Short mmCIF file of C-alpha atoms in Angstrom, two decimals:
data_model
loop_
_atom_site.label_atom_id
_atom_site.label_comp_id
_atom_site.label_asym_id
_atom_site.label_seq_id
_atom_site.Cartn_x
_atom_site.Cartn_y
_atom_site.Cartn_z
CA MET A 94 -2.83 11.25 -19.48
CA ASP A 95 -2.70 14.33 -17.22
CA PRO A 96 0.15 13.74 -14.73
CA ASN A 97 -1.42 16.20 -12.29
CA LYS A 98 -4.33 13.82 -11.84
CA VAL A 99 -2.25 10.70 -11.29
CA ILE A 100 -1.60 10.03 -7.61
CA ILE A 101 1.64 8.20 -6.94
CA CYS A 102 1.74 8.46 -3.16
CA ARG A 103 -1.63 8.49 -1.42
CA CYS A 104 -0.15 9.01 2.04
CA SER A 105 1.52 12.30 1.17
CA ASP A 106 -0.56 13.26 -1.88
CA VAL A 107 2.30 13.26 -4.39
CA THR A 108 1.33 13.29 -8.07
CA LEU A 109 3.17 12.02 -11.12
CA GLN A 110 3.77 15.67 -12.06
CA ASP A 111 5.36 16.35 -8.63
CA LEU A 112 7.64 13.39 -9.19
CA HIS A 113 8.68 14.54 -12.67
CA ASP A 114 9.34 18.05 -11.31
CA LEU A 115 11.66 16.59 -8.69
CA PHE A 116 13.50 14.56 -11.34
CA LYS A 117 13.97 17.76 -13.33
CA GLU A 118 15.42 19.45 -10.27
CA GLY A 119 18.01 16.70 -10.02
CA TYR A 120 16.62 14.28 -7.46
CA GLU A 121 17.35 10.89 -8.99
CA THR A 122 17.20 8.26 -6.27
CA PHE A 123 14.34 6.87 -4.24
CA ASP A 124 15.87 8.08 -0.98
CA GLU A 125 16.28 11.60 -2.32
CA VAL A 126 12.69 11.75 -3.51
CA LYS A 127 11.60 10.27 -0.19
CA ARG A 128 13.35 12.94 1.84
CA ILE A 129 11.99 15.80 -0.24
CA ALA A 130 8.44 14.66 -0.97
CA ARG A 131 7.87 12.17 1.89
CA VAL A 132 7.05 9.42 -0.62
CA GLY A 133 7.28 6.16 1.33
CA MET A 134 7.18 7.81 4.74
CA GLY A 135 3.46 7.50 5.38
CA PRO A 136 1.39 4.60 6.70
CA CYS A 137 2.10 2.46 3.62
CA GLN A 138 5.88 2.74 4.08
CA ALA A 139 6.35 2.54 0.29
CA ASN A 140 4.43 -0.74 0.06
CA THR A 141 1.91 0.89 -2.27
CA CYS A 142 3.87 3.68 -3.95
CA GLY A 143 7.32 2.07 -3.95
CA LYS A 144 6.99 0.00 -7.06
CA ILE A 145 5.55 2.92 -9.05
CA VAL A 146 8.24 5.37 -7.96
CA ARG A 147 10.93 2.88 -8.85
CA LYS A 148 9.39 2.32 -12.29
CA GLU A 149 9.09 6.05 -12.89
CA ILE A 150 12.75 6.61 -11.97
CA ALA A 151 13.74 3.80 -14.34
CA ARG A 152 11.60 5.20 -17.13
CA TYR A 153 12.56 8.85 -16.68
CA PHE A 154 16.31 8.28 -16.48
CA ASN A 155 16.25 5.35 -18.86
CA ARG A 156 17.81 2.91 -16.39
CA PRO A 157 17.05 -0.79 -15.95
CA ILE A 158 14.69 -1.17 -12.99
CA GLU A 159 16.99 -3.60 -11.17
CA ASP A 160 19.59 -0.80 -11.04
CA VAL A 161 17.19 1.60 -9.35
CA GLU A 162 17.92 1.23 -5.66
CA PHE A 163 14.95 1.00 -3.37
CA HIS A 164 14.77 3.14 -0.25
CA ARG A 165 16.60 2.29 2.94
CA MET A 166 14.23 0.59 5.36
CA ARG A 167 14.43 1.31 9.04
CA PRO A 168 12.33 0.45 12.06
CA PHE A 169 9.45 0.99 12.59
CA THR A 170 7.02 -0.35 10.05
CA MET A 171 4.26 1.78 11.57
CA GLY A 172 3.81 4.63 14.00
CA VAL A 173 4.68 3.81 17.61
CA LYS A 174 3.83 6.24 20.41
CA LEU A 175 6.79 7.52 22.40
CA SER A 176 4.80 6.87 25.58
CA ALA A 177 4.57 3.16 24.65
CA ILE A 178 8.35 2.95 24.21
CA LYS A 179 8.87 4.80 27.50
CA GLU A 180 6.54 2.40 29.35
CA ALA A 181 8.35 -0.60 27.88
CA ALA A 182 11.71 0.81 28.97
CA GLU A 183 10.41 1.42 32.50
CA ASP A 184 9.01 -2.12 32.73
CA GLU A 185 12.38 -3.47 31.67
CA GLU A 186 14.20 -1.47 34.35
CA GLU A 187 11.89 -2.74 37.08
CA SER A 188 12.26 -6.40 36.15
CA MET B 90 13.18 -9.12 27.71
CA GLN B 91 10.65 -11.79 26.71
CA LYS B 92 12.16 -14.76 24.92
CA SER B 93 10.90 -17.39 22.54
CA GLU B 94 13.09 -20.04 20.95
CA VAL B 95 11.42 -19.53 17.59
CA VAL B 96 9.26 -16.68 16.37
CA VAL B 97 7.17 -17.08 13.23
CA VAL B 98 6.00 -13.77 11.76
CA GLY B 99 2.81 -14.09 9.73
CA ALA B 100 0.09 -16.71 10.20
CA GLY B 101 -0.80 -17.26 6.55
CA PRO B 102 -0.38 -20.59 4.75
CA ALA B 103 3.44 -20.53 4.99
CA GLY B 104 3.66 -19.35 8.60
CA LEU B 105 1.09 -21.89 9.83
CA THR B 106 2.86 -24.87 8.27
CA ALA B 107 6.32 -23.66 9.36
CA ALA B 108 5.07 -23.32 12.95
CA HIS B 109 3.56 -26.81 12.78
CA GLU B 110 6.81 -28.45 11.67
CA LEU B 111 8.80 -26.70 14.41
CA LEU B 112 6.29 -27.66 17.10
CA LYS B 113 6.29 -31.28 15.90
CA ALA B 114 10.07 -31.32 16.25
CA GLY B 115 9.76 -30.06 19.83
CA ALA B 116 10.64 -26.37 19.50
CA GLU B 117 8.96 -23.50 21.34
CA VAL B 118 7.12 -21.35 18.82
CA THR B 119 5.54 -17.91 19.12
CA LEU B 120 3.35 -17.16 16.13
CA ILE B 121 2.66 -13.49 15.52
CA ASP B 122 0.02 -12.01 13.23
CA ARG B 123 -1.34 -8.51 13.00
CA ASN B 124 -4.88 -9.67 12.29
CA ALA B 125 -7.39 -11.05 14.76
CA SER B 126 -8.14 -14.06 12.57
CA LEU B 127 -5.40 -16.39 11.39
CA GLY B 128 -4.86 -17.71 7.89
CA GLY B 129 -3.65 -14.65 6.03
CA GLN B 130 -5.18 -14.62 2.58
CA LEU B 131 -6.71 -18.08 3.05
CA ILE B 132 -9.61 -16.53 4.91
CA LYS B 133 -10.76 -14.80 1.71
CA GLN B 134 -10.27 -17.80 -0.50
CA THR B 135 -13.73 -19.23 -0.85
CA HIS B 136 -12.81 -21.10 -4.03
CA LYS B 137 -11.54 -24.66 -4.22
CA PHE B 138 -7.81 -25.21 -4.64
CA PHE B 139 -6.09 -27.02 -7.49
CA GLY B 140 -3.09 -29.29 -7.23
CA SER B 141 -2.74 -32.61 -5.53
CA GLU B 142 -4.39 -33.95 -2.42
CA LYS B 143 -1.28 -33.18 -0.37
CA GLN B 144 -1.90 -29.47 -0.87
CA TYR B 145 -5.55 -29.81 0.05
CA ALA B 146 -6.78 -29.63 -3.56
CA ALA B 147 -10.59 -29.51 -3.88
CA HIS B 148 -10.79 -27.80 -0.49
CA ARG B 149 -11.56 -24.13 -0.03
CA GLY B 150 -8.91 -21.82 1.42
CA ILE B 151 -11.12 -20.94 4.34
CA ASP B 152 -11.47 -24.63 5.31
CA ILE B 153 -7.76 -25.29 4.86
CA LEU B 154 -6.91 -22.55 7.32
CA GLU B 155 -9.06 -24.21 9.98
CA ARG B 156 -7.18 -27.46 9.59
CA LEU B 157 -3.79 -25.75 9.63
CA THR B 158 -4.70 -23.81 12.77
CA GLU B 159 -6.07 -26.88 14.57
CA ASN B 160 -2.71 -28.56 13.98
CA LEU B 161 -1.04 -26.10 16.32
CA ILE B 162 -3.45 -26.01 19.27
CA PRO B 163 -2.41 -29.25 21.05
CA TYR B 164 1.22 -28.20 21.52
CA GLU B 165 2.13 -26.90 24.95
CA ARG B 166 5.07 -24.94 23.56
CA PHE B 167 2.84 -22.99 21.15
CA HIS B 168 2.15 -19.33 21.89
CA LEU B 169 -0.06 -17.15 19.76
CA LEU B 170 0.18 -13.38 19.56
CA SER B 171 -2.62 -12.23 17.29
CA GLU B 172 -3.52 -8.58 16.65
CA THR B 173 0.18 -7.96 17.17
CA THR B 174 2.34 -6.13 14.65
CA VAL B 175 6.06 -6.66 14.44
CA VAL B 176 7.29 -3.11 13.95
CA GLY B 177 11.03 -3.69 14.00
CA PHE B 178 13.59 -6.44 13.48
CA TYR B 179 17.26 -6.27 14.40
CA HIS B 180 20.29 -8.35 13.41
CA ASP B 181 20.61 -9.92 16.89
CA LYS B 182 17.15 -11.47 16.35
CA VAL B 183 15.29 -9.07 18.56
CA LEU B 184 11.79 -8.23 17.37
CA THR B 185 9.91 -5.18 18.56
CA CYS B 186 6.15 -5.59 18.64
CA LEU B 187 3.03 -3.55 19.13
CA LYS B 188 -0.17 -5.03 20.55
CA ASP B 189 -2.96 -2.54 21.15
CA ASP B 190 -0.80 0.32 22.33
CA ARG B 191 1.67 -1.82 24.24
CA TYR B 192 5.21 -1.96 22.88
CA PHE B 193 7.52 -4.84 23.80
CA LYS B 194 10.64 -6.67 22.68
CA LEU B 195 11.03 -10.34 21.96
CA GLN B 196 14.35 -12.19 21.72
CA ALA B 197 14.42 -15.28 19.47
CA ASP B 198 17.05 -17.89 18.60
CA SER B 199 15.49 -18.40 15.22
CA VAL B 200 12.97 -16.36 13.23
CA ILE B 201 10.83 -17.42 10.31
CA PHE B 202 9.36 -14.64 8.24
CA ALA B 203 6.19 -15.46 6.33
CA THR B 204 4.94 -11.90 5.95
CA GLY B 205 3.50 -12.38 2.47
CA ALA B 206 3.14 -9.60 -0.05
CA SER B 207 1.42 -6.29 -0.72
CA GLU B 208 -0.66 -5.44 -3.76
CA HIS B 209 0.60 -3.19 -6.50
CA SER B 210 -1.18 -0.03 -7.45
CA ILE B 211 -0.83 1.57 -10.87
CA PRO B 212 -0.70 5.14 -12.04
CA PHE B 213 -3.74 6.38 -13.96
CA GLU B 214 -5.86 9.54 -13.91
CA ASN B 215 -7.96 9.96 -10.77
CA ASN B 216 -6.63 6.74 -9.30
CA ASP B 217 -7.51 8.02 -5.82
CA LEU B 218 -11.23 8.33 -6.56
CA PRO B 219 -13.48 6.35 -4.18
CA GLY B 220 -14.53 3.20 -5.99
CA VAL B 221 -10.98 2.28 -7.00
CA TYR B 222 -10.03 -0.86 -5.09
CA ALA B 223 -7.23 -3.34 -4.94
CA ALA B 224 -8.45 -6.88 -5.66
CA GLY B 225 -7.50 -8.05 -2.17
CA ALA B 226 -9.66 -5.34 -0.64
CA VAL B 227 -12.61 -6.43 -2.78
CA GLN B 228 -12.09 -10.01 -1.61
CA THR B 229 -11.98 -8.90 2.02
CA LEU B 230 -15.17 -6.88 1.63
CA MET B 231 -17.09 -9.60 -0.18
CA ASN B 232 -15.78 -12.86 1.19
CA GLU B 233 -14.92 -11.91 4.73
CA TYR B 234 -17.50 -9.23 5.51
CA GLY B 235 -20.23 -10.01 2.99
CA ILE B 236 -20.30 -6.54 1.46
CA LYS B 237 -20.61 -5.87 -2.26
CA PRO B 238 -18.08 -3.27 -3.42
CA GLY B 239 -20.39 -1.97 -6.19
CA GLN B 240 -22.80 -2.92 -8.95
CA ARG B 241 -20.56 -3.05 -12.01
CA VAL B 242 -16.83 -3.54 -12.00
CA LEU B 243 -13.96 -3.09 -14.43
CA MET B 244 -11.18 -5.52 -13.51
CA VAL B 245 -7.61 -4.48 -14.33
CA GLY B 246 -5.30 -7.50 -14.52
CA SER B 247 -5.91 -11.07 -15.66
CA GLY B 248 -3.60 -12.98 -13.33
CA ASN B 249 -5.18 -15.62 -11.14
CA ILE B 250 -6.26 -13.04 -8.58
CA GLY B 251 -7.96 -10.86 -11.21
CA LEU B 252 -9.70 -13.85 -12.75
CA ILE B 253 -10.82 -15.43 -9.48
CA VAL B 254 -12.04 -12.16 -7.97
CA SER B 255 -13.97 -11.42 -11.20
CA TYR B 256 -15.67 -14.80 -10.91
CA GLN B 257 -16.43 -14.25 -7.24
CA LEU B 258 -17.91 -10.84 -8.07
CA MET B 259 -20.22 -12.50 -10.61
CA GLN B 260 -21.19 -15.12 -8.03
CA ALA B 261 -22.09 -12.29 -5.65
CA GLY B 262 -24.36 -10.78 -8.30
CA VAL B 263 -21.99 -7.98 -9.30
CA ASP B 264 -21.60 -7.35 -13.01
CA VAL B 265 -18.08 -7.49 -14.44
CA ALA B 266 -17.86 -5.19 -17.48
CA ALA B 267 -14.53 -6.59 -18.72
CA VAL B 268 -11.12 -7.75 -17.61
CA LEU B 269 -8.18 -5.75 -18.97
CA GLU B 270 -4.76 -7.29 -19.48
CA ALA B 271 -1.75 -5.12 -20.34
CA SER B 272 0.28 -7.92 -21.91
CA GLU B 273 -0.67 -9.93 -24.97
CA ARG B 274 -1.49 -13.03 -22.95
CA ILE B 275 -3.92 -13.83 -20.15
CA GLY B 276 -1.84 -14.06 -16.99
CA GLY B 277 -3.74 -16.67 -14.96
CA TYR B 278 -4.77 -20.29 -15.40
CA LEU B 279 -6.91 -21.10 -18.42
CA VAL B 280 -9.53 -22.84 -16.22
CA HIS B 281 -10.27 -19.59 -14.42
CA ALA B 282 -10.31 -17.58 -17.68
CA SER B 283 -12.66 -20.10 -19.32
CA LYS B 284 -15.14 -19.89 -16.46
CA LEU B 285 -15.36 -16.14 -16.96
CA ARG B 286 -15.64 -16.39 -20.71
CA ARG B 287 -18.53 -18.83 -20.33
CA LEU B 288 -20.31 -16.18 -18.31
CA GLY B 289 -19.79 -13.75 -21.18
CA VAL B 290 -17.03 -11.64 -19.62
CA GLU B 291 -14.55 -10.38 -22.17
CA ILE B 292 -10.85 -10.52 -21.33
CA ARG B 293 -9.14 -7.81 -23.37
CA THR B 294 -5.41 -8.14 -23.91
CA ASN B 295 -3.00 -5.27 -24.68
CA MET B 296 -5.36 -2.98 -22.82
CA SER B 297 -5.07 -1.01 -19.63
CA ILE B 298 -6.86 1.68 -17.70
CA LYS B 299 -6.32 5.31 -18.63
CA SER B 300 -8.57 7.11 -16.19
CA ALA B 301 -11.29 6.90 -13.62
CA ILE B 302 -14.13 9.30 -14.30
CA GLY B 303 -16.39 10.83 -11.69
CA GLU B 304 -16.81 13.65 -9.18
CA ALA B 305 -17.12 12.11 -5.73
CA HIS B 306 -17.09 8.46 -6.80
CA VAL B 307 -16.22 6.34 -9.84
CA GLU B 308 -18.95 6.81 -12.46
CA ALA B 309 -17.06 5.39 -15.42
CA ALA B 310 -13.65 4.20 -16.54
CA GLU B 311 -11.66 4.84 -19.65
CA ALA B 312 -9.51 2.04 -21.02
CA TRP B 313 -6.99 2.30 -23.80
CA ARG B 314 -4.88 0.10 -26.03
CA LEU B 315 -1.15 -0.26 -25.27
CA ASP B 316 1.72 -0.28 -27.76
CA GLU B 317 4.73 -2.65 -27.61
CA ASP B 318 6.34 -0.46 -24.95
CA TRP B 319 3.22 -0.68 -22.81
CA GLN B 320 2.43 2.99 -23.47
CA GLY B 321 -1.18 4.02 -24.01
CA ILE B 322 -2.20 4.88 -27.56
CA GLU B 323 -4.03 8.20 -27.86
CA GLY B 324 -7.34 7.84 -29.69
CA SER B 325 -7.86 4.20 -28.70
CA GLU B 326 -9.91 5.05 -25.59
CA GLU B 327 -13.03 3.08 -24.75
CA ARG B 328 -15.47 3.95 -22.01
CA TYR B 329 -16.93 1.52 -19.52
CA ASP B 330 -19.86 2.56 -17.37
CA VAL B 331 -18.85 1.14 -14.02
CA ASP B 332 -18.99 2.26 -10.40
CA THR B 333 -15.99 0.21 -9.32
CA ILE B 334 -12.48 -0.28 -10.66
CA CYS B 335 -10.60 -3.22 -9.29
CA ILE B 336 -6.80 -3.37 -9.58
CA ALA B 337 -5.19 -6.82 -9.70
CA VAL B 338 -1.78 -6.18 -11.22
CA GLY B 339 0.51 -8.21 -9.05
CA LEU B 340 2.12 -8.36 -5.66
CA SER B 341 5.42 -7.38 -4.07
CA PRO B 342 7.05 -9.39 -1.25
CA LEU B 343 7.00 -7.64 2.13
CA THR B 344 10.73 -7.60 2.82
CA GLU B 345 10.79 -4.55 5.08
CA LEU B 346 11.48 -6.33 8.39
CA LEU B 347 14.26 -8.41 6.90
CA GLU B 348 15.81 -5.34 5.31
CA GLN B 349 15.74 -3.45 8.61
CA ALA B 350 18.08 -6.07 10.07
CA GLY B 351 20.32 -5.94 7.01
CA ALA B 352 19.34 -9.18 5.28
CA GLU B 353 20.32 -9.02 1.63
CA VAL B 354 17.61 -8.56 -0.97
CA GLU B 355 17.88 -8.74 -4.72
CA TYR B 356 15.61 -7.57 -7.52
CA ILE B 357 14.32 -10.62 -9.38
CA SER B 358 11.29 -9.60 -11.42
CA GLU B 359 10.13 -13.20 -11.95
CA LEU B 360 9.79 -13.67 -8.19
CA GLY B 361 7.91 -10.41 -7.64
CA GLY B 362 10.59 -7.71 -7.36
CA ASN B 363 12.82 -7.30 -4.31
CA VAL B 364 13.13 -10.71 -2.66
CA PRO B 365 15.35 -11.88 0.20
CA VAL B 366 18.47 -13.72 -0.95
CA LEU B 367 17.88 -17.28 0.25
CA LYS B 368 19.75 -20.55 0.44
CA ASP B 369 17.55 -23.42 1.56
CA TYR B 370 15.06 -20.80 2.78
CA GLU B 371 17.64 -19.22 5.08
CA THR B 372 18.36 -15.51 4.58
CA THR B 373 21.85 -14.02 4.69
CA ILE B 374 21.35 -13.70 8.48
CA GLU B 375 21.99 -17.08 10.11
CA GLY B 376 18.92 -18.55 11.77
CA VAL B 377 16.55 -16.22 9.94
CA TYR B 378 14.32 -17.79 7.30
CA ALA B 379 11.79 -16.64 4.71
CA CYS B 380 9.04 -18.59 2.97
CA GLY B 381 5.74 -18.15 1.12
CA ASP B 382 4.97 -15.06 -0.94
CA LEU B 383 7.79 -13.23 0.82
CA ALA B 384 10.26 -15.58 -0.86
CA ASN B 385 8.54 -15.60 -4.24
CA ILE B 386 5.04 -14.68 -5.36
CA GLU B 387 3.11 -17.89 -5.92
CA GLU B 388 -0.04 -19.77 -4.99
CA ALA B 389 -1.01 -20.67 -1.42
CA SER B 390 -0.38 -24.34 -2.27
CA SER B 391 3.33 -23.63 -2.78
CA ALA B 392 3.45 -21.40 0.30
CA MET B 393 2.22 -24.28 2.47
CA VAL B 394 4.96 -26.58 1.16
CA GLU B 395 7.65 -23.91 1.53
CA GLY B 396 6.57 -23.26 5.11
CA ARG B 397 7.04 -26.95 5.94
CA ILE B 398 10.52 -27.02 4.41
CA ALA B 399 11.59 -23.82 6.18
CA GLY B 400 10.19 -25.19 9.45
CA ILE B 401 12.08 -28.48 9.12
CA ARG B 402 15.32 -26.68 8.21
CA ALA B 403 14.99 -24.31 11.16
CA ALA B 404 14.25 -27.19 13.55
CA GLN B 405 17.32 -29.06 12.35
CA ALA B 406 19.50 -25.98 12.74
CA LEU B 407 18.32 -25.81 16.38
CA ASP B 408 19.44 -29.44 16.81
CA TYR B 409 15.99 -30.96 16.97
CA THR B 410 15.51 -34.37 15.42
CA VAL B 411 12.98 -34.33 12.63
CA GLU B 412 11.66 -37.81 11.90
CA ASN B 413 12.45 -39.03 8.39
CA ALA B 414 13.79 -35.59 7.62
CA GLU B 415 15.64 -36.43 4.42
CA MET B 416 12.74 -38.39 3.01
CA ARG B 417 10.25 -35.67 3.90
CA LEU B 418 12.37 -32.86 2.49
CA LYS B 419 12.75 -34.78 -0.74
CA ALA B 420 9.00 -35.38 -0.95
CA LEU B 421 8.26 -31.69 -0.27
CA ASP B 422 10.77 -30.60 -2.91
CA ASP B 423 9.06 -32.94 -5.37
CA GLU B 424 5.71 -31.36 -4.54
CA LEU B 425 7.12 -27.93 -5.38
CA VAL B 426 8.52 -29.22 -8.66
CA ASP B 427 5.05 -30.55 -9.45
CA LEU B 428 3.32 -27.29 -8.55
CA ARG B 429 5.76 -25.31 -10.68
CA SER B 430 5.60 -27.56 -13.73
CA GLY B 431 4.10 -26.39 -17.02
CA PRO B 432 3.80 -22.90 -18.49
CA PRO B 433 2.24 -21.19 -15.42
CA GLY B 434 5.39 -22.11 -13.47
CA ASP B 435 7.81 -20.74 -16.09
CA ASN B 436 8.35 -17.45 -14.31
CA VAL B 437 9.00 -18.88 -10.88
CA ARG B 438 11.37 -21.52 -12.27
CA ARG B 439 13.34 -18.83 -14.11
CA GLY B 440 13.41 -16.63 -11.03
CA LEU B 441 14.60 -19.42 -8.75
CA LYS B 442 17.40 -20.23 -11.21
CA LYS B 443 18.55 -16.63 -10.92
CA MET B 444 18.42 -16.94 -7.13
CA GLU B 445 20.56 -20.10 -7.25
CA GLY B 446 23.11 -18.12 -9.22
CA LEU B 447 23.35 -15.59 -6.39
CA THR B 448 24.10 -17.96 -3.53
#
């Protein structure tokens, strides 16, 4: 199987090869990979790629999957326009 | 800030029944769902359910959802926010929501999460080629919108979803080339597998997909045999001429909102991966509950029962009187035991034992 042709993260176009290259460079946790490659930061918020990345970390570093920490989840679950937050804050001030 | 005594997130089988129990007890309930139509996955489930009469066996998912929704309408204290996405959840039980482009906050005393699960994808060559679908997407296209995804499909995964969607594809006049199963055993119920076999569809165990082939769209698929470590064996490739590849390899609970607020999650593979740590359906945040596929990946029948239990528990915690509560909770627990009996329930039973050990 050619790892260059295997897409792990569709949102940010990260391949299996990209992931292995990052592992080789020393990035070992989900959060590290996320910050460098943006895996899990797109519209899917790791709901599609998360499980695969976790499995790949487990396989590559030979760790049990339950020991591979998932990424830290923060609001929001999807993109929210700053203007919408501003409007909500203004409405709250008025009332 | 807007307030609602109880907020139920997700209007699938678990959310609908949880909301019903809370309304019956007298609570104010705001039910939020990101879709326009309620019912979650029930809307795609055109097949008849198994189980006992209590879980609407012999009825189709799409009909069950109508009955569950009708249950809620008469209550004055019922508010529905459809086409609304909960985008954030905080430990003080504030939810931030997005409807159209309007952003607003909602303060609740109690929150029930019934957000369900997301489908797994798997790594294989050219897995981003048009024509590669998740099984849920195929069901939405066919059963909700009446659109055929293709002419000839290779199904990857023989759990209940893979088997049922294969059958529904055949019913829609789409050819199913084969069903691949990575493990040595068919994952789903034998009844579903037998129906497919009678139609001449082969279910091939210890096999998975190696690559999708095609330029602009899937033109073929290559499958290969797996060794004991689930690694593909070079030289064992077989080609299937298909225009569609359908992935049905399991689901993961959607814990993201709970995790944002700091609710504990634990990896229990038998329950679907990261699941919220629960005691009597309550998370590690007091007054915050989880039920349905979010709690453990199972059938809609179990989700409906879990929703009722979570709803009753939440109502009691808010000091509402639930009629015959003890008797009803016992009966609902018995229903779950029934639904999880036998070999198909092995996994869930093992997973729930592990969960008990945590709390």
